[in-house]
Coordinates of C-alpha atoms and ligand atoms in Angstrom, one line a residue:
M1 CA 39.3 16.7 27.1
S2 CA 42.4 15.0 25.5
E3 CA 41.4 12.1 23.5
I4 CA 44.3 10.1 25.1
K5 CA 42.3 9.4 28.2
W6 CA 39.1 8.3 26.2
D7 CA 40.1 4.7 26.4
E8 CA 41.2 4.9 29.8
K9 CA 38.2 6.4 30.8
F10 CA 36.0 3.9 29.0
R11 CA 38.1 1.0 30.6
D12 CA 37.2 2.4 34.0
F13 CA 33.8 2.8 33.2
L14 CA 33.2 -0.6 31.7
K15 CA 35.0 -2.4 34.7
R16 CA 32.9 -0.4 36.8
Y17 CA 29.6 -0.4 35.5
Y18 CA 29.6 -3.5 33.2
W19 CA 31.5 -6.2 34.6
D20 CA 29.2 -8.8 34.7
D21 CA 28.3 -8.1 31.1
I22 CA 31.8 -8.4 30.0
L23 CA 32.3 -11.5 31.6
L24 CA 29.2 -13.0 29.7
L25 CA 30.2 -11.7 26.4
A26 CA 33.8 -13.3 27.0
N27 CA 32.1 -16.5 27.4
E28 CA 29.5 -16.1 24.6
Y29 CA 31.9 -14.5 22.2
P30 CA 31.7 -14.6 19.0
E31 CA 27.9 -15.8 19.2
M32 CA 27.5 -12.8 21.3
R33 CA 29.3 -9.5 20.1
S34 CA 28.1 -6.6 21.8
I35 CA 27.8 -5.2 25.4
V36 CA 24.9 -2.7 25.8
V37 CA 25.7 0.4 27.7
D38 CA 23.0 2.5 29.0
F39 CA 23.5 6.1 28.0
P40 CA 22.6 7.3 31.7
D41 CA 25.1 5.0 33.3
L42 CA 27.9 6.9 31.0
E43 CA 26.4 10.2 31.9
Q44 CA 26.6 9.6 35.5
F45 CA 30.2 8.4 35.2
D46 CA 31.4 11.1 33.4
S47 CA 28.9 13.6 31.8
D48 CA 31.9 15.2 29.5
L49 CA 32.5 11.7 27.9
A50 CA 28.7 11.3 27.3
H51 CA 28.5 14.7 25.7
E52 CA 31.6 13.7 23.7
L53 CA 30.0 10.7 22.4
L54 CA 26.8 12.6 21.2
E55 CA 28.5 15.3 19.6
H56 CA 31.7 13.3 18.1
P57 CA 30.8 9.7 17.9
D58 CA 33.0 8.7 15.3
D59 CA 35.9 9.6 17.3
V60 CA 34.6 8.4 20.6
I61 CA 33.1 4.9 19.8
P62 CA 36.5 3.5 18.7
Y63 CA 37.9 4.1 21.9
A64 CA 35.3 2.7 23.7
E65 CA 35.8 -0.5 21.6
Q66 CA 39.6 -0.2 22.0
A67 CA 38.9 -0.4 25.9
L68 CA 36.7 -3.4 25.9
R69 CA 39.1 -5.4 23.7
E70 CA 42.2 -4.2 26.4
I71 CA 40.2 -4.9 29.7
D72 CA 42.0 -8.0 31.0
I73 CA 39.5 -10.9 31.3
P74 CA 40.0 -13.9 33.2
I75 CA 39.4 -16.2 29.9
E76 CA 41.8 -16.6 27.0
K77 CA 39.8 -15.0 24.1
D78 CA 40.4 -11.9 22.1
L79 CA 37.5 -9.9 21.7
D80 CA 38.7 -8.5 18.5
D81 CA 35.2 -7.7 16.8
A82 CA 33.3 -6.9 20.1
H83 CA 31.2 -3.7 19.9
V84 CA 29.8 -1.2 22.5
Q85 CA 26.2 -0.2 21.8
F86 CA 24.5 2.6 23.5
I87 CA 20.9 2.7 24.1
N88 CA 18.6 5.1 25.8
I89 CA 20.0 8.2 23.7
P90 CA 18.5 11.6 24.9
N91 CA 18.9 13.1 21.4
R92 CA 15.3 11.7 20.1
I93 CA 14.6 13.3 16.8
G94 CA 11.7 13.0 14.6
I95 CA 12.6 11.7 11.1
R96 CA 10.9 14.7 9.5
D97 CA 13.1 16.9 11.5
L98 CA 16.3 15.8 10.5
R99 CA 18.8 18.8 9.4
S100 CA 21.9 19.1 8.3
K101 CA 23.2 20.2 11.8
H102 CA 22.1 16.5 12.8
L103 CA 24.9 15.3 10.3
L104 CA 27.9 12.9 12.1
K105 CA 26.2 13.2 15.7
F106 CA 24.8 10.3 17.6
I107 CA 21.0 10.6 17.5
S108 CA 18.0 8.2 18.2
I109 CA 15.1 8.0 16.1
E110 CA 11.6 6.1 16.5
G111 CA 9.8 4.4 13.8
M112 CA 8.3 1.3 11.8
I113 CA 10.6 -1.0 9.8
R114 CA 9.1 -0.2 6.2
K115 CA 11.5 -2.4 4.2
A116 CA 14.4 -4.6 5.2
T117 CA 16.9 -6.1 2.4
E118 CA 18.5 -9.7 2.7
V119 CA 21.7 -9.8 4.8
R120 CA 24.8 -10.1 2.7
P121 CA 28.3 -9.8 3.4
K122 CA 29.9 -6.4 3.0
V123 CA 33.6 -5.9 2.7
T124 CA 35.2 -3.6 5.3
N125 CA 38.9 -4.5 4.4
A126 CA 39.9 -5.6 1.0
A127 CA 43.2 -7.3 0.3
F128 CA 44.6 -6.3 -3.1
M129 CA 47.7 -8.5 -4.9
C130 CA 49.7 -6.6 -7.4
M131 CA 49.4 -8.5 -10.5
R132 CA 53.3 -7.3 -11.4
C133 CA 55.0 -7.7 -8.1
E134 CA 52.6 -10.1 -6.3
N135 CA 52.7 -7.7 -3.1
T136 CA 49.4 -7.6 -1.1
S137 CA 48.2 -4.4 0.1
Y138 CA 45.0 -3.7 2.1
E139 CA 42.4 -1.0 1.3
P140 CA 39.8 -0.1 4.0
Q141 CA 36.0 0.2 2.6
D142 CA 34.5 2.6 5.0
G143 CA 32.1 4.5 2.4
P144 CA 29.2 3.2 0.2
K145 CA 31.8 2.6 -2.8
F146 CA 34.3 0.3 -3.3
V147 CA 37.9 1.7 -2.9
E148 CA 40.7 0.2 -5.2
P149 CA 44.4 1.2 -4.8
N150 CA 45.8 3.8 -7.2
E151 CA 49.3 2.4 -7.4
C152 CA 51.1 -0.4 -5.8
E153 CA 52.5 0.7 -2.4
N154 CA 55.7 -1.5 -3.0
E155 CA 57.9 1.5 -3.8
S156 CA 60.1 -0.9 -6.3
C157 CA 57.0 -1.5 -8.3
G158 CA 54.9 1.5 -8.1
K159 CA 52.7 0.6 -11.1
K160 CA 48.9 1.4 -11.5
G161 CA 48.2 -2.5 -11.1
P162 CA 46.4 -4.5 -12.3
F163 CA 45.2 -5.6 -8.8
K164 CA 43.4 -8.8 -8.1
L165 CA 41.2 -9.1 -5.0
L166 CA 41.9 -11.5 -2.5
I167 CA 38.6 -12.6 -1.2
D168 CA 40.0 -14.9 1.5
Q169 CA 42.3 -12.2 2.7
S170 CA 39.7 -9.7 3.0
T171 CA 37.3 -8.9 5.9
F172 CA 33.8 -8.8 5.6
V173 CA 30.9 -8.0 7.8
D174 CA 27.2 -9.1 7.7
A175 CA 25.3 -6.2 6.3
Q176 CA 21.5 -5.2 5.9
K177 CA 19.9 -1.8 4.9
L178 CA 16.5 -0.9 6.5
Q179 CA 14.3 1.7 5.6
V180 CA 12.6 3.1 8.9
Q181 CA 9.3 5.3 8.4
E182 CA 7.5 7.2 10.8
S183 CA 4.9 5.4 13.0
P184 CA 1.4 6.0 12.2
E185 CA 0.3 7.1 15.8
N186 CA 2.9 10.0 15.5
L187 CA 1.2 11.5 12.3
K188 CA -1.0 14.0 12.7
G189 CA -4.0 14.6 10.7
G190 CA -3.3 11.5 8.2
S191 CA -0.2 13.3 6.6
Q192 CA 2.3 11.2 4.4
P193 CA 4.8 9.5 6.5
Q194 CA 8.4 10.4 5.9
S195 CA 11.4 7.6 5.9
L196 CA 14.9 7.3 6.3
D197 CA 17.6 4.7 5.5
V198 CA 19.3 2.9 7.8
D199 CA 22.6 0.6 7.6
A200 CA 22.8 -2.1 9.9
E201 CA 25.8 -4.4 10.5
D202 CA 27.3 -7.6 12.0
D203 CA 25.3 -8.3 14.9
L204 CA 22.5 -5.8 14.2
A205 CA 21.8 -7.3 10.7
G206 CA 19.1 -9.7 10.1
I207 CA 17.4 -9.2 13.4
V208 CA 14.4 -6.9 12.5
K209 CA 11.6 -7.4 10.3
P210 CA 9.4 -5.0 8.4
G211 CA 6.4 -3.9 10.6
D212 CA 8.6 -3.9 13.9
R213 CA 8.4 -0.7 15.7
L214 CA 12.0 0.2 17.0
V215 CA 14.2 3.1 18.1
I216 CA 17.1 3.2 16.4
N217 CA 20.5 4.7 17.7
G218 CA 23.3 5.7 15.5
I219 CA 25.4 7.9 13.6
L220 CA 24.1 10.1 10.8
R221 CA 25.8 10.1 7.8
S222 CA 25.2 11.5 4.1
H223 CA 25.8 10.3 1.0
Q224 CA 26.3 12.4 -2.4
R225 CA 23.3 11.7 -4.8
T226 CA 24.8 10.8 -8.4
L227 CA 22.8 11.7 -11.0
R228 CA 23.2 10.7 -14.8
E229 CA 25.1 13.8 -15.5
G230 CA 27.4 13.6 -12.7
K231 CA 27.6 14.1 -9.1
S232 CA 24.5 16.2 -7.4
T233 CA 24.7 19.0 -4.6
F234 CA 22.4 17.1 -2.5
Y235 CA 23.1 14.7 -0.1
D236 CA 21.1 11.4 1.1
L237 CA 20.9 10.8 4.9
V238 CA 21.7 7.5 6.0
L239 CA 21.6 6.4 9.9
H240 CA 24.6 4.1 10.6
A241 CA 22.8 1.9 13.5
N242 CA 24.7 1.6 16.8
S243 CA 21.9 -0.2 18.6
L244 CA 18.2 -1.2 18.5
E245 CA 15.6 -1.0 21.2
Y246 CA 12.3 -2.4 20.7
V247 CA 9.3 -0.5 21.5
D248 CA 6.8 -2.0 23.8
Q249 CA 3.8 -2.4 21.4
E250 CA 1.3 -1.6 24.1
F251 CA 2.5 1.5 25.5
D252 CA 4.1 3.6 23.1
E253 CA 0.7 4.7 22.2
L254 CA -0.5 8.3 22.9
D255 CA 0.5 9.8 26.3
I256 CA -2.4 10.0 28.4
T257 CA -1.8 12.2 31.4
P258 CA -3.8 11.6 34.9
E259 CA -5.9 14.7 33.8
D260 CA -6.8 13.0 30.4
E261 CA -7.7 9.9 32.5
E262 CA -10.1 11.9 34.7
T263 CA -11.7 13.2 31.4
I264 CA -12.2 10.1 30.3
L265 CA -13.8 8.4 33.2
D266 CA -16.3 11.1 33.3
M267 CA -17.1 11.0 29.7
S268 CA -17.6 7.0 30.1
K269 CA -20.3 7.8 32.7
D270 CA -22.1 9.8 30.5
P271 CA -25.5 8.2 29.6
N272 CA -25.1 9.7 26.2
I273 CA -21.6 8.3 25.7
Y274 CA -22.6 6.4 22.6
N275 CA -24.4 9.3 20.9
N276 CA -21.3 11.2 21.7
I277 CA -19.1 8.5 20.2
I278 CA -21.2 8.4 17.1
G279 CA -21.6 12.1 16.9
S280 CA -17.6 12.4 16.6
I281 CA -17.6 9.9 13.5
A282 CA -17.2 12.3 10.3
P283 CA -19.5 14.6 11.3
S284 CA -19.6 16.5 8.2
I285 CA -21.0 13.4 6.6
Y286 CA -24.9 13.2 6.7
G287 CA -26.7 10.3 8.2
Y288 CA -25.3 7.0 8.1
E289 CA -26.0 6.2 11.8
D290 CA -26.0 2.3 11.6
I291 CA -22.7 3.0 9.6
K292 CA -21.2 5.3 12.1
E293 CA -22.4 3.0 15.1
A294 CA -20.5 0.3 13.7
L295 CA -17.3 2.2 13.0
S296 CA -17.5 3.2 16.6
L297 CA -17.5 -0.4 17.5
Q298 CA -14.5 -1.0 15.2
L299 CA -12.4 1.7 16.6
F300 CA -12.8 0.1 20.3
S301 CA -12.6 -3.5 18.9
A302 CA -12.5 -6.6 21.1
V303 CA -10.2 -8.7 23.2
P304 CA -8.2 -11.2 21.0
K305 CA -8.7 -15.0 22.3
M306 CA -5.9 -17.3 23.1
L307 CA -7.6 -21.0 23.0
P308 CA -6.3 -23.8 25.1
D309 CA -5.1 -25.6 22.0
G310 CA -2.9 -22.6 21.2
S311 CA -5.0 -20.9 18.3
R312 CA -5.8 -17.5 18.5
V313 CA -9.2 -15.8 17.7
R314 CA -8.8 -12.0 16.5
G315 CA -10.3 -9.3 18.3
D316 CA -10.4 -6.8 15.7
I317 CA -13.5 -6.2 13.4
H318 CA -13.6 -6.0 10.0
I319 CA -16.1 -3.7 7.9
L320 CA -16.7 -3.5 4.4
L321 CA -18.8 -0.7 2.8
V322 CA -20.0 -1.4 -0.5
G323 CA -21.8 0.6 -3.0
D324 CA -22.5 3.4 -5.8
P325 CA -19.9 6.1 -6.3
G326 CA -20.4 9.3 -4.7
I327 CA -21.6 8.6 -1.7
A328 CA -18.9 9.2 0.9
K329 CA -17.4 5.8 1.6
S330 CA -13.9 7.1 0.9
Q331 CA -14.5 9.9 3.3
L332 CA -15.7 7.7 5.5
L333 CA -12.6 5.6 5.4
R334 CA -10.2 8.9 5.7
Y335 CA -11.9 10.1 8.5
M336 CA -11.7 7.0 10.8
V337 CA -7.7 6.9 10.0
K338 CA -7.7 10.2 11.6
I339 CA -9.2 9.2 14.8
S340 CA -7.9 5.7 15.1
P341 CA -4.9 5.8 17.4
R342 CA -3.0 4.1 14.6
G343 CA -4.5 4.4 11.5
V344 CA -3.2 3.7 7.9
F345 CA -4.8 4.4 4.5
A346 CA -4.4 2.9 1.5
S347 CA -5.9 2.2 -1.7
G348 CA -6.4 -1.4 -3.5
K349 CA -5.0 0.0 -6.7
S350 CA -2.2 1.5 -5.0
A351 CA 1.2 1.7 -7.0
S352 CA 3.3 0.7 -4.2
S353 CA 5.2 -2.5 -4.9
S354 CA 4.4 -4.0 -1.7
G355 CA 0.6 -3.7 -2.2
L356 CA -1.6 -4.0 0.7
T357 CA 0.0 -6.7 2.4
A358 CA 3.9 -7.5 1.9
A359 CA 6.2 -8.2 -1.1
A360 CA 9.6 -9.1 -1.9
V361 CA 10.9 -6.7 -4.4
K362 CA 14.2 -5.7 -6.0
D363 CA 14.7 -1.8 -5.6
D364 CA 17.3 0.9 -4.9
L365 CA 17.3 0.4 -1.3
G366 CA 18.9 -3.1 -1.8
D367 CA 21.2 -2.1 -4.9
G368 CA 19.9 -5.2 -6.6
R369 CA 19.5 -7.5 -3.4
W370 CA 16.0 -8.7 -2.7
T371 CA 14.0 -6.4 -0.1
L372 CA 11.1 -7.1 2.0
E373 CA 8.6 -4.3 1.9
A374 CA 5.7 -4.2 4.2
G375 CA 2.3 -2.9 3.0
A376 CA -0.6 -1.0 4.7
L377 CA -1.6 -4.1 6.6
V378 CA 1.4 -4.6 8.4
M379 CA 2.0 -0.6 9.0
A380 CA -1.2 -1.0 10.5
D381 CA -0.4 -3.4 13.1
M382 CA -2.4 -2.9 16.1
G383 CA -4.5 -0.3 14.7
L384 CA -6.8 0.3 11.7
A385 CA -6.1 -0.3 8.1
S386 CA -8.5 1.9 5.6
V387 CA -8.3 0.4 2.3
D388 CA -10.2 1.9 -0.4
E389 CA -11.2 0.5 -3.6
M390 CA -10.8 -3.0 -2.9
D391 CA -12.4 -4.2 -5.9
K392 CA -9.1 -2.9 -7.6
M393 CA -6.5 -4.8 -5.6
S394 CA -4.1 -7.2 -7.2
K395 CA -4.4 -11.0 -7.3
E396 CA -1.4 -11.7 -5.0
D397 CA -3.1 -9.3 -2.2
K398 CA -6.4 -10.8 -2.5
S399 CA -4.9 -14.3 -1.7
A400 CA -2.7 -12.9 1.3
L401 CA -5.5 -11.0 2.5
H402 CA -7.4 -14.3 3.4
E403 CA -4.5 -15.2 6.0
A404 CA -3.9 -11.3 7.0
M405 CA -7.7 -11.0 8.0
E406 CA -8.1 -14.2 9.7
Q407 CA -4.7 -15.2 11.2
Q408 CA -3.5 -11.4 11.4
T409 CA -0.2 -12.7 9.8
I410 CA 1.3 -12.3 6.4
S411 CA 3.7 -14.8 5.0
V412 CA 6.2 -14.3 2.2
A413 CA 8.3 -17.0 0.7
K414 CA 10.0 -15.7 -2.3
A415 CA 13.8 -15.6 -3.6
G416 CA 15.2 -16.9 -0.2
I417 CA 12.8 -14.4 1.8
L418 CA 11.3 -16.4 4.3
A419 CA 9.4 -14.3 6.6
T420 CA 6.0 -14.1 8.6
L421 CA 5.1 -10.5 9.4
K422 CA 2.3 -9.2 11.9
S423 CA -0.9 -7.6 10.9
R424 CA -3.0 -7.4 13.8
C425 CA -5.3 -4.6 12.7
A426 CA -8.8 -4.1 12.0
L427 CA -9.6 -3.6 8.5
L428 CA -12.1 -1.1 7.1
G429 CA -12.6 -1.6 3.1
A430 CA -14.5 0.0 0.4
A431 CA -15.4 -1.4 -2.7
N432 CA -17.2 0.2 -5.8
P433 CA -19.5 -2.2 -7.8
K434 CA -18.1 -3.3 -11.0
Y435 CA -21.0 -1.7 -13.2
G436 CA -20.9 1.5 -11.7
R437 CA -24.3 0.9 -9.7
F438 CA -25.0 -2.0 -7.4
D439 CA -27.3 -4.3 -8.6
K440 CA -29.9 -5.9 -6.0
Y441 CA -30.3 -8.8 -8.2
E442 CA -26.7 -9.8 -9.0
G443 CA -24.5 -11.7 -6.3
L444 CA -22.1 -9.4 -4.2
A445 CA -19.2 -11.3 -5.0
E446 CA -19.2 -11.1 -8.7
Q447 CA -20.1 -7.4 -8.6
I448 CA -17.2 -6.4 -6.0
N449 CA -14.6 -8.7 -7.6
M450 CA -13.8 -10.5 -4.5
P451 CA -13.9 -14.2 -3.9
P452 CA -16.8 -15.1 -1.2
A453 CA -14.4 -16.9 1.0
L454 CA -12.7 -13.2 1.4
I455 CA -16.0 -11.5 1.9
S456 CA -17.0 -14.1 4.7
R457 CA -14.3 -12.5 6.7
F458 CA -15.9 -9.5 7.3
D459 CA -17.8 -9.0 10.2
L460 CA -20.0 -6.4 9.0
I461 CA -20.9 -5.7 5.5
F462 CA -22.9 -2.5 4.6
I463 CA -24.4 -2.1 0.9
L464 CA -25.4 1.7 0.3
L465 CA -27.5 2.2 -2.5
D466 CA -27.6 6.0 -3.8
V467 CA -31.5 5.9 -4.4
P468 CA -32.9 9.5 -5.0
D469 CA -35.3 10.6 -2.0
R470 CA -36.4 14.0 -2.2
T471 CA -36.3 14.5 1.7
K472 CA -32.9 12.8 2.1
D473 CA -31.2 14.5 -0.8
S474 CA -32.1 18.1 0.3
N475 CA -31.0 17.2 3.9
I476 CA -27.6 15.8 2.5
A477 CA -27.3 19.0 0.2
N478 CA -28.0 21.6 2.9
H479 CA -25.5 19.4 4.9
I480 CA -22.8 19.7 2.5
L481 CA -23.2 23.4 1.7
K482 CA -23.3 24.2 5.5
S483 CA -20.0 22.3 5.7
H484 CA -18.4 24.0 3.0
Y485 CA -18.8 27.4 4.2
A486 CA -18.3 26.8 8.0
G487 CA -14.6 27.4 7.8
E488 CA -15.0 30.5 5.7
L489 CA -17.9 32.3 7.5
S490 CA -15.9 32.0 11.0
E491 CA -12.7 33.2 9.3
Q492 CA -14.7 36.3 7.9
R493 CA -16.2 36.9 11.4
Q494 CA -12.6 36.8 12.9
K495 CA -10.9 38.9 10.3
L496 CA -13.9 41.4 9.6
P497 CA -15.0 42.8 13.0
T498 CA -17.7 44.7 10.7
S499 CA -18.8 41.7 8.8
T500 CA -22.4 41.1 8.7
V501 CA -21.8 37.6 9.4
S502 CA -23.3 36.9 12.7
E503 CA -22.3 34.5 15.6
E504 CA -25.5 32.5 15.1
D505 CA -24.6 32.3 11.3
V506 CA -21.2 30.6 12.2
E507 CA -22.4 28.4 14.6
S508 CA -25.1 27.0 12.6
H509 CA -22.8 26.1 10.1
M510 CA -19.9 24.8 12.4
E511 CA -22.4 22.6 14.2
V512 CA -22.7 20.4 11.1
I513 CA -18.7 19.9 10.9
L514 CA -17.5 19.7 14.4
P515 CA -17.2 16.3 16.2
T516 CA -19.1 16.2 19.7
I517 CA -15.6 15.0 21.2
D518 CA -12.7 16.5 19.5
N519 CA -10.0 14.1 17.3
D520 CA -7.4 14.2 19.6
L521 CA -9.4 13.1 22.9
M522 CA -11.2 10.5 21.0
R523 CA -8.0 8.9 20.2
K524 CA -7.0 9.1 23.7
Y525 CA -10.5 7.8 24.7
V526 CA -10.0 4.8 22.3
A527 CA -6.4 4.1 23.1
Y528 CA -7.4 4.3 27.1
A529 CA -10.5 1.8 26.4
R530 CA -8.2 -0.5 24.4
R531 CA -5.6 -0.8 27.1
K532 CA -7.7 -1.0 30.1
V533 CA -10.8 -2.6 29.5
F534 CA -11.2 -6.4 28.9
P535 CA -15.1 -7.1 29.1
I536 CA -16.5 -10.6 29.9
M537 CA -19.7 -11.4 28.5
E538 CA -22.9 -12.2 30.9
D539 CA -25.4 -14.9 30.8
E540 CA -28.5 -12.9 29.5
A541 CA -26.1 -11.1 26.8
R542 CA -24.8 -14.7 26.0
E543 CA -28.6 -16.4 25.4
H544 CA -29.4 -13.3 23.3
I545 CA -26.6 -13.4 20.8
I546 CA -26.8 -17.6 20.4
N547 CA -30.8 -17.0 20.0
Y548 CA -30.2 -14.8 17.3
Y549 CA -27.6 -16.7 15.6
L550 CA -29.6 -19.8 15.7
D551 CA -32.3 -18.0 13.8
L552 CA -29.8 -16.8 11.3
R553 CA -28.8 -20.0 10.6
R554 CA -32.3 -21.3 10.3
Q555 CA -33.3 -18.5 7.9
G556 CA -30.0 -18.9 5.9
E557 CA -30.9 -22.7 5.2
G558 CA -31.6 -23.8 1.8
K559 CA -31.1 -20.4 0.2
D560 CA -28.1 -19.5 -1.8
A561 CA -27.9 -16.3 0.3
P562 CA -24.9 -14.2 -0.8
V563 CA -23.1 -14.6 2.5
P564 CA -23.4 -18.1 4.0
V565 CA -24.2 -17.8 7.9
T566 CA -21.4 -19.6 9.7
A567 CA -19.9 -19.8 13.0
R568 CA -17.6 -16.8 11.9
Q569 CA -20.9 -14.7 12.3
L570 CA -21.2 -16.0 15.8
E571 CA -17.7 -14.8 16.7
A572 CA -18.3 -11.3 14.9
L573 CA -21.2 -10.9 17.2
V574 CA -19.3 -11.6 20.4
R575 CA -16.5 -9.1 19.1
L576 CA -19.1 -6.5 18.2
A577 CA -20.7 -6.7 21.9
E578 CA -17.5 -6.7 23.5
A579 CA -16.6 -3.5 21.6
S580 CA -19.9 -2.3 22.8
A581 CA -18.9 -2.5 26.4
R582 CA -15.7 -1.0 25.9
I583 CA -17.3 2.0 24.7
R584 CA -18.6 3.0 28.2
L585 CA -15.2 1.2 29.7
S586 CA -17.3 -1.5 31.2
N587 CA -15.7 -5.2 32.0
V588 CA -19.2 -6.6 31.7
V589 CA -20.8 -7.1 28.3
T590 CA -24.5 -6.5 29.1
L591 CA -27.8 -7.6 27.6
D592 CA -27.8 -4.0 26.1
D593 CA -24.6 -4.6 24.6
A594 CA -25.8 -7.8 22.9
K595 CA -29.0 -6.0 21.7
R596 CA -26.9 -3.2 20.1
T597 CA -24.8 -6.0 18.3
T598 CA -27.8 -7.7 17.0
R599 CA -29.6 -4.6 15.9
I600 CA -26.7 -3.6 13.8
S601 CA -26.1 -7.0 12.3
M602 CA -29.9 -7.4 11.6
A603 CA -29.3 -3.9 9.7
C604 CA -26.6 -5.6 7.5
M605 CA -28.2 -8.8 6.9
R606 CA -31.4 -7.0 5.4
Q607 CA -29.1 -5.4 2.9
V608 CA -27.0 -8.4 1.8
G609 CA -30.5 -10.4 1.2
V610 CA -31.1 -12.6 4.3
D611 CA -34.2 -11.5 5.1
Ligands
ADP701 P1 -17.3 7.4 -2.7 O1 -15.9 7.0 -2.1 O2 -18.6 6.9 -2.1 O3 -17.3 7.3 -4.2 P2 -16.7 10.2 -1.8 O4 -16.4 9.4 -0.2 O5 -15.4 10.3 -2.7 O6 -17.6 8.9 -2.5 O7 -17.5 11.2 -1.8 C1 -18.0 11.9 -2.7 C2 -18.3 13.2 -2.3 O8 -19.8 13.6 -1.9 C3 -17.7 13.9 -1.1 O9 -17.1 15.2 -1.3 C4 -18.6 13.9 0.1 O10 -18.4 14.4 1.1 C5 -19.8 13.9 -0.6 N1 -21.0 13.2 -0.1 C6 -21.7 12.2 -0.2 N2 -22.6 11.6 0.5 C7 -22.4 12.7 1.5 C8 -23.4 12.8 2.7 N3 -24.2 11.7 3.2 N4 -22.9 13.5 3.7 C9 -21.9 14.6 3.3 N5 -21.4 14.6 2.2 C10 -21.6 13.5 1.0
MG702 MG1 -14.5 6.4 -3.4

């Protein structure tokens, strides 16, 4: 297809398909600067042109924009800097699957914004004055490096400068750099997320925040890396954004097919559903039935409530595990990330500059500009954040966590960056006691180095003591050893037909590590429940919970209980009871749900000393 026709084709196309948008743009320009073309429309209009756009966007897009400028509009206005954005691009490529063959192609990626720099002007066409002859010349600035004239273009001068940059005659555009990272729900088995840098310019700059989930469409470019010794042969990838699409927060979760739905509904009717769910939580970890039950409730969570006065009560359940080292706290945390539809694992002592919440930092991405970076609790928005070693987190994180846990937002105000990020996630924390072992007679807050106000924001706190007990110890030992050899034995049996390992041997070993419900199905089950089930409490259940709460208050009175009993606990009980109803996909919170809740709460309270 000859290039000459492209602008004509685009003119036809835009007039036919987007006339109303063009009129709107003309009216609102320059506040509005782009028209947004749905790629399938272009494909329908002219599939060759659509194909060319995907293959040679750098050649084709300028023609689209030229066409837009040349269309006769009924208003006196020139649309010099108007853009044509394209959305619903079929070339969706995973960040980790980007390869050199995608360079300079029009592609689409999906992910979560991890970092965003401040918006700053970037020069696109620099005006220079020759200091010898005062001739003005222009240097277009397309790449990442600033280009200066080699010599004066005035033939009678031709000197190599010096040149003076004329700011008022140069052209600038708003520019921002973003870093987008694979979303937690698209990571299998807790692998490390990969990321990609994105250039957002003009009307695309300054509209996204860290934690936003987006589809970004644009042209993939590369920049040569520079090393101290010179240029490298390796190139870094940058996506030059053409358009941004917000992903619907609720619906981009796992694909649940009609067959899945049937399976899920069947599972929910099994009278053993609670045991099946509990049996699918970290089966290689022995015991801890109470904790696993609580973790099940946390996975399903409750429904957030909007009160008539506009305030919001969170539905997410926060759980803290405190205890001696070596009792599988970290293992539990990692496992929960695997089966949560959106799980993020982090450590309180992590080296990342954003910490757990968010931070304004100066780093490479921003070339010295301030960059807002999202931490684990933002990346886990609408999911679960497992945070290990909470006792070792920074002062900044500790203070930001109050807001993050209750309001489920994180505010950052530093160096001209003012932002409120969303952190609507459940927090599963683990903390080691300061002196290695937990001391029953010392205060909890002091031992895990966390202020009581923060501790009180957890719905459930489990204190795990590693007290030697011959029967229990031998059970754990057997369980651990079996799980260690399970994989090996089954492999041996498969590889060596003559192996002496019997099928029964393999089964008895496998039993201890296989979840009742496999991880993928579990994630779907949880996602389905959270999407479809919004339980309401029955009177009997409400009475049971209120009576239990009143008893707690009475017992807590006068004692210097480590965790004061406040209305927070009441809210926690309601959340747990709703989650319990969700497990069997029921829209009614029954007395049984209420009883399950108070039983778990009692198990916790006994440990923290409200007897
Ligand atoms: P923590 O974070 O509490 O210090 P870890 O999660 O690192 O402990 O666990 C230490 C090791 O002990 C892990 O390999 C874990 O599997 C094992 N372990 C401890 N308790 C149990 C248990 N109850 N069942 C199975 N394994 C256990
Ligand atoms: Mg640990």
